[in-house]
PDB file of C-alpha atoms in Angstrom:
ATOM      1  CA  UNK A   4      -0.961  28.165  26.726  1.00  0.00           C
ATOM      2  CA  UNK A   5      -1.065  24.359  26.904  1.00  0.00           C
ATOM      3  CA  UNK A   6       1.177  22.430  24.562  1.00  0.00           C
ATOM      4  CA  UNK A   7      -0.171  19.962  22.051  1.00  0.00           C
ATOM      5  CA  UNK A   8       0.091  16.443  23.486  1.00  0.00           C
ATOM      6  CA  UNK A   9      -0.003  14.842  20.056  1.00  0.00           C
ATOM      7  CA  UNK A  10       3.526  15.053  18.708  1.00  0.00           C
ATOM      8  CA  UNK A  11       5.597  12.936  16.373  1.00  0.00           C
ATOM      9  CA  UNK A  12       7.394  10.092  18.138  1.00  0.00           C
ATOM     10  CA  UNK A  13      10.008   7.505  17.284  1.00  0.00           C
ATOM     11  CA  UNK A  14       7.545   4.669  17.991  1.00  0.00           C
ATOM     12  CA  UNK A  15       7.228   2.044  15.281  1.00  0.00           C
ATOM     13  CA  UNK A  16       4.269   2.310  12.906  1.00  0.00           C
ATOM     14  CA  UNK A  17       4.760  -1.368  12.078  1.00  0.00           C
ATOM     15  CA  UNK A  18       4.458  -2.344  15.751  1.00  0.00           C
ATOM     16  CA  UNK A  19       1.326  -0.227  16.118  1.00  0.00           C
ATOM     17  CA  UNK A  20      -0.274  -1.909  13.113  1.00  0.00           C
ATOM     18  CA  UNK A  21       0.836  -5.409  14.177  1.00  0.00           C
ATOM     19  CA  UNK A  22      -0.769  -4.862  17.590  1.00  0.00           C
ATOM     20  CA  UNK A  23      -4.265  -4.431  16.079  1.00  0.00           C
ATOM     21  CA  UNK A  24      -5.916  -7.668  17.186  1.00  0.00           C
ATOM     22  CA  UNK A  25      -8.680  -7.880  14.574  1.00  0.00           C
ATOM     23  CA  UNK A  26      -7.148  -9.182  11.342  1.00  0.00           C
ATOM     24  CA  UNK A  27      -9.615  -7.378   9.042  1.00  0.00           C
ATOM     25  CA  UNK A  28      -9.063  -4.084  10.856  1.00  0.00           C
ATOM     26  CA  UNK A  29      -5.286  -4.580  10.766  1.00  0.00           C
ATOM     27  CA  UNK A  30      -5.410  -5.198   6.995  1.00  0.00           C
ATOM     28  CA  UNK A  31      -7.602  -2.120   6.502  1.00  0.00           C
ATOM     29  CA  UNK A  32      -5.128  -0.007   8.469  1.00  0.00           C
ATOM     30  CA  UNK A  33      -2.184  -1.389   6.493  1.00  0.00           C
ATOM     31  CA  UNK A  34      -4.030  -0.572   3.258  1.00  0.00           C
ATOM     32  CA  UNK A  35      -4.844   2.909   4.555  1.00  0.00           C
ATOM     33  CA  UNK A  36      -1.190   3.490   5.516  1.00  0.00           C
ATOM     34  CA  UNK A  37      -0.079   2.584   1.993  1.00  0.00           C
ATOM     35  CA  UNK A  38      -2.779   4.748   0.413  1.00  0.00           C
ATOM     36  CA  UNK A  39      -1.858   7.765   2.556  1.00  0.00           C
ATOM     37  CA  UNK A  40       1.871   7.351   1.940  1.00  0.00           C
ATOM     38  CA  UNK A  41       1.246   7.195  -1.812  1.00  0.00           C
ATOM     39  CA  UNK A  42      -1.175  10.142  -1.814  1.00  0.00           C
ATOM     40  CA  UNK A  43       1.013  12.405   0.337  1.00  0.00           C
ATOM     41  CA  UNK A  44       4.482  11.299  -0.754  1.00  0.00           C
ATOM     42  CA  UNK A  45       5.338  11.185   2.957  1.00  0.00           C
ATOM     43  CA  UNK A  46       6.361   8.239   5.138  1.00  0.00           C
ATOM     44  CA  UNK A  47       4.160   7.062   7.984  1.00  0.00           C
ATOM     45  CA  UNK A  48       5.113   8.249  11.453  1.00  0.00           C
ATOM     46  CA  UNK A  49       3.487   7.791  14.837  1.00  0.00           C
ATOM     47  CA  UNK A  50       1.970  10.910  16.355  1.00  0.00           C
ATOM     48  CA  UNK A  51       1.391  10.322  20.034  1.00  0.00           C
ATOM     49  CA  UNK A  52       0.611   6.724  20.893  1.00  0.00           C
ATOM     50  CA  UNK A  53      -2.215   6.004  18.473  1.00  0.00           C
ATOM     51  CA  UNK A  54      -2.174   8.187  15.347  1.00  0.00           C
ATOM     52  CA  UNK A  55      -0.387   7.139  12.169  1.00  0.00           C
ATOM     53  CA  UNK A  56       0.385  10.448  10.500  1.00  0.00           C
ATOM     54  CA  UNK A  57       1.899  11.649   7.239  1.00  0.00           C
ATOM     55  CA  UNK A  58       3.853  14.868   6.830  1.00  0.00           C
ATOM     56  CA  UNK A  59       3.350  17.831   9.130  1.00  0.00           C
ATOM     57  CA  UNK A  60       2.099  21.383   9.084  1.00  0.00           C
ATOM     58  CA  UNK A  61       1.908  24.280  11.476  1.00  0.00           C
ATOM     59  CA  UNK A  62      -1.578  25.486  12.337  1.00  0.00           C
ATOM     60  CA  UNK A  63      -2.817  28.641  14.039  1.00  0.00           C
ATOM     61  CA  UNK A  64      -6.423  29.128  15.108  1.00  0.00           C
ATOM     62  CA  UNK A  65      -8.170  32.490  15.432  1.00  0.00           C
ATOM     63  CA  UNK A  66      -8.135  31.889  19.205  1.00  0.00           C
ATOM     64  CA  UNK A  67      -4.340  32.106  19.124  1.00  0.00           C
ATOM     65  CA  UNK A  68      -3.770  28.404  19.755  1.00  0.00           C
ATOM     66  CA  UNK A  69      -1.142  26.987  17.454  1.00  0.00           C
ATOM     67  CA  UNK A  70       0.967  23.924  17.016  1.00  0.00           C
ATOM     68  CA  UNK A  71       2.118  21.240  14.640  1.00  0.00           C
ATOM     69  CA  UNK A  72       0.126  18.252  13.439  1.00  0.00           C
ATOM     70  CA  UNK A  73       0.286  15.667  10.687  1.00  0.00           C
ATOM     71  CA  UNK A  74      -1.140  16.690   7.318  1.00  0.00           C
ATOM     72  CA  UNK A  75      -3.421  13.646   7.375  1.00  0.00           C
ATOM     73  CA  UNK A  76      -3.552  10.565   9.546  1.00  0.00           C
ATOM     74  CA  UNK A  77      -5.634   7.788  11.011  1.00  0.00           C
ATOM     75  CA  UNK A  78      -6.123   5.789  14.159  1.00  0.00           C
ATOM     76  CA  UNK A  79      -7.719   2.423  14.808  1.00  0.00           C
ATOM     77  CA  UNK A  80     -10.270   3.152  17.513  1.00  0.00           C
ATOM     78  CA  UNK A  81     -12.649   0.805  19.292  1.00  0.00           C
ATOM     79  CA  UNK A  82     -15.549   1.069  16.863  1.00  0.00           C
ATOM     80  CA  UNK A  83     -14.149   2.643  13.709  1.00  0.00           C
ATOM     81  CA  UNK A  84     -11.031   3.849  11.997  1.00  0.00           C
ATOM     82  CA  UNK A  85     -10.778   7.598  12.575  1.00  0.00           C
ATOM     83  CA  UNK A  86      -9.294   9.526   9.660  1.00  0.00           C
ATOM     84  CA  UNK A  87      -7.985  13.028  10.318  1.00  0.00           C
ATOM     85  CA  UNK A  88      -7.453  16.078   8.147  1.00  0.00           C
ATOM     86  CA  UNK A  89      -9.598  15.430   5.085  1.00  0.00           C
ATOM     87  CA  UNK A  90     -11.813  18.497   5.552  1.00  0.00           C
ATOM     88  CA  UNK A  91      -9.020  20.584   4.008  1.00  0.00           C
ATOM     89  CA  UNK A  92      -9.503  18.964   0.574  1.00  0.00           C
ATOM     90  CA  UNK A  93     -10.810  21.586  -1.870  1.00  0.00           C
ATOM     91  CA  UNK A  94     -13.184  18.999  -3.418  1.00  0.00           C
ATOM     92  CA  UNK A  95     -14.360  17.760  -0.002  1.00  0.00           C
ATOM     93  CA  UNK A  96     -18.016  18.711  -0.517  1.00  0.00           C
ATOM     94  CA  UNK A  97     -18.307  17.004  -3.900  1.00  0.00           C
ATOM     95  CA  UNK A  98     -16.236  13.920  -3.050  1.00  0.00           C
ATOM     96  CA  UNK A  99     -17.782  12.977   0.306  1.00  0.00           C
ATOM     97  CA  UNK A 100     -21.094  11.753  -1.185  1.00  0.00           C
ATOM     98  CA  UNK A 101     -19.072   9.495  -3.520  1.00  0.00           C
ATOM     99  CA  UNK A 102     -16.921   8.010  -0.742  1.00  0.00           C
ATOM    100  CA  UNK A 103     -19.205   5.235   0.428  1.00  0.00           C
ATOM    101  CA  UNK A 104     -20.416   4.293   3.909  1.00  0.00           C
ATOM    102  CA  UNK A 105     -18.912   6.576   6.535  1.00  0.00           C
ATOM    103  CA  UNK A 106     -19.737   8.913   9.377  1.00  0.00           C
ATOM    104  CA  UNK A 107     -18.336  12.402   9.631  1.00  0.00           C
ATOM    105  CA  UNK A 108     -17.604  14.474  12.705  1.00  0.00           C
ATOM    106  CA  UNK A 109     -16.386  18.041  12.991  1.00  0.00           C
ATOM    107  CA  UNK A 110     -12.817  17.170  12.085  1.00  0.00           C
ATOM    108  CA  UNK A 111     -12.839  13.402  11.574  1.00  0.00           C
ATOM    109  CA  UNK A 112     -14.095  10.820   9.200  1.00  0.00           C
ATOM    110  CA  UNK A 113     -15.141   7.497  10.715  1.00  0.00           C
ATOM    111  CA  UNK A 114     -14.857   4.342   8.635  1.00  0.00           C
ATOM    112  CA  UNK A 115     -16.159   0.943   9.761  1.00  0.00           C
ATOM    113  CA  UNK A 116     -14.102  -0.853   7.105  1.00  0.00           C
ATOM    114  CA  UNK A 117     -12.587  -0.180   3.698  1.00  0.00           C
ATOM    115  CA  UNK A 118     -14.795  -2.679   1.837  1.00  0.00           C
ATOM    116  CA  UNK A 119     -17.570  -0.064   1.926  1.00  0.00           C
ATOM    117  CA  UNK A 120     -15.356   2.779   0.683  1.00  0.00           C
ATOM    118  CA  UNK A 121     -14.329   3.878  -2.805  1.00  0.00           C
ATOM    119  CA  UNK A 122     -10.551   3.890  -2.306  1.00  0.00           C
ATOM    120  CA  UNK A 123      -9.937   6.101  -5.355  1.00  0.00           C
ATOM    121  CA  UNK A 124     -12.175   8.788  -3.866  1.00  0.00           C
ATOM    122  CA  UNK A 125     -10.462   8.401  -0.476  1.00  0.00           C
ATOM    123  CA  UNK A 126      -7.035   8.709  -2.073  1.00  0.00           C
ATOM    124  CA  UNK A 127      -8.102  11.878  -3.897  1.00  0.00           C
ATOM    125  CA  UNK A 128      -9.392  13.369  -0.628  1.00  0.00           C
ATOM    126  CA  UNK A 129      -6.114  12.508   1.118  1.00  0.00           C
ATOM    127  CA  UNK A 130      -3.960  13.954  -1.675  1.00  0.00           C
ATOM    128  CA  UNK A 131      -5.967  17.179  -1.937  1.00  0.00           C
ATOM    129  CA  UNK A 132      -6.062  17.714   1.831  1.00  0.00           C
ATOM    130  CA  UNK A 133      -2.324  17.126   2.224  1.00  0.00           C
ATOM    131  CA  UNK A 134      -1.501  19.485  -0.650  1.00  0.00           C
ATOM    132  CA  UNK A 135      -3.804  22.200   0.679  1.00  0.00           C
ATOM    133  CA  UNK A 136      -2.300  22.010   4.159  1.00  0.00           C
ATOM    134  CA  UNK A 137       1.264  21.875   2.863  1.00  0.00           C
ATOM    135  CA  UNK A 138       0.567  25.114   0.951  1.00  0.00           C
ATOM    136  CA  UNK A 139      -1.029  26.718   4.011  1.00  0.00           C
ATOM    137  CA  UNK A 140      -4.515  26.894   2.464  1.00  0.00           C
ATOM    138  CA  UNK A 141      -6.460  25.734   5.471  1.00  0.00           C
TER     139      UNK A 141
END
C-alpha cells in the first residue's frame, strides 16, 4: 500500500508564512495559525511542503488505508486558504451556517479571507474537531 506523502517535517512554519507574497493573505494565515494553536493547544508544524498542521492522529479507513495526519491544519493555496479537518467537529452541521462566507468540499473548507468569517465560530470548529480526533471519534 502506498505511503502517505504528507508527513510532518522540520521545515519552518515561520518561513512558510513569511514566503506568502500577498500581505493580507499572510496576515490571515498568521491569524489562523494563532487561532489553531490556541484552539488545539498544539504548536504549529509543517506537514509536507505546504500544510501548517497542529497535533496528529492516526486514521484508518474502511478500505484499509491508514496513516497519520495533523488533527487540523491549513494551507495558503492560489485562490483560497484551505482548512483541513473541521468535518470532525460534533457541532459541524450547526456551526457551518454561522461561519460566514466560505466554500466547502468533501474534506476541506475554503476561505477567501478572514474578514468574512466569524473567528469565534471558526475557533469552536477547530477546537471541537481536534478534540474529537484526539479521542478517536472520527
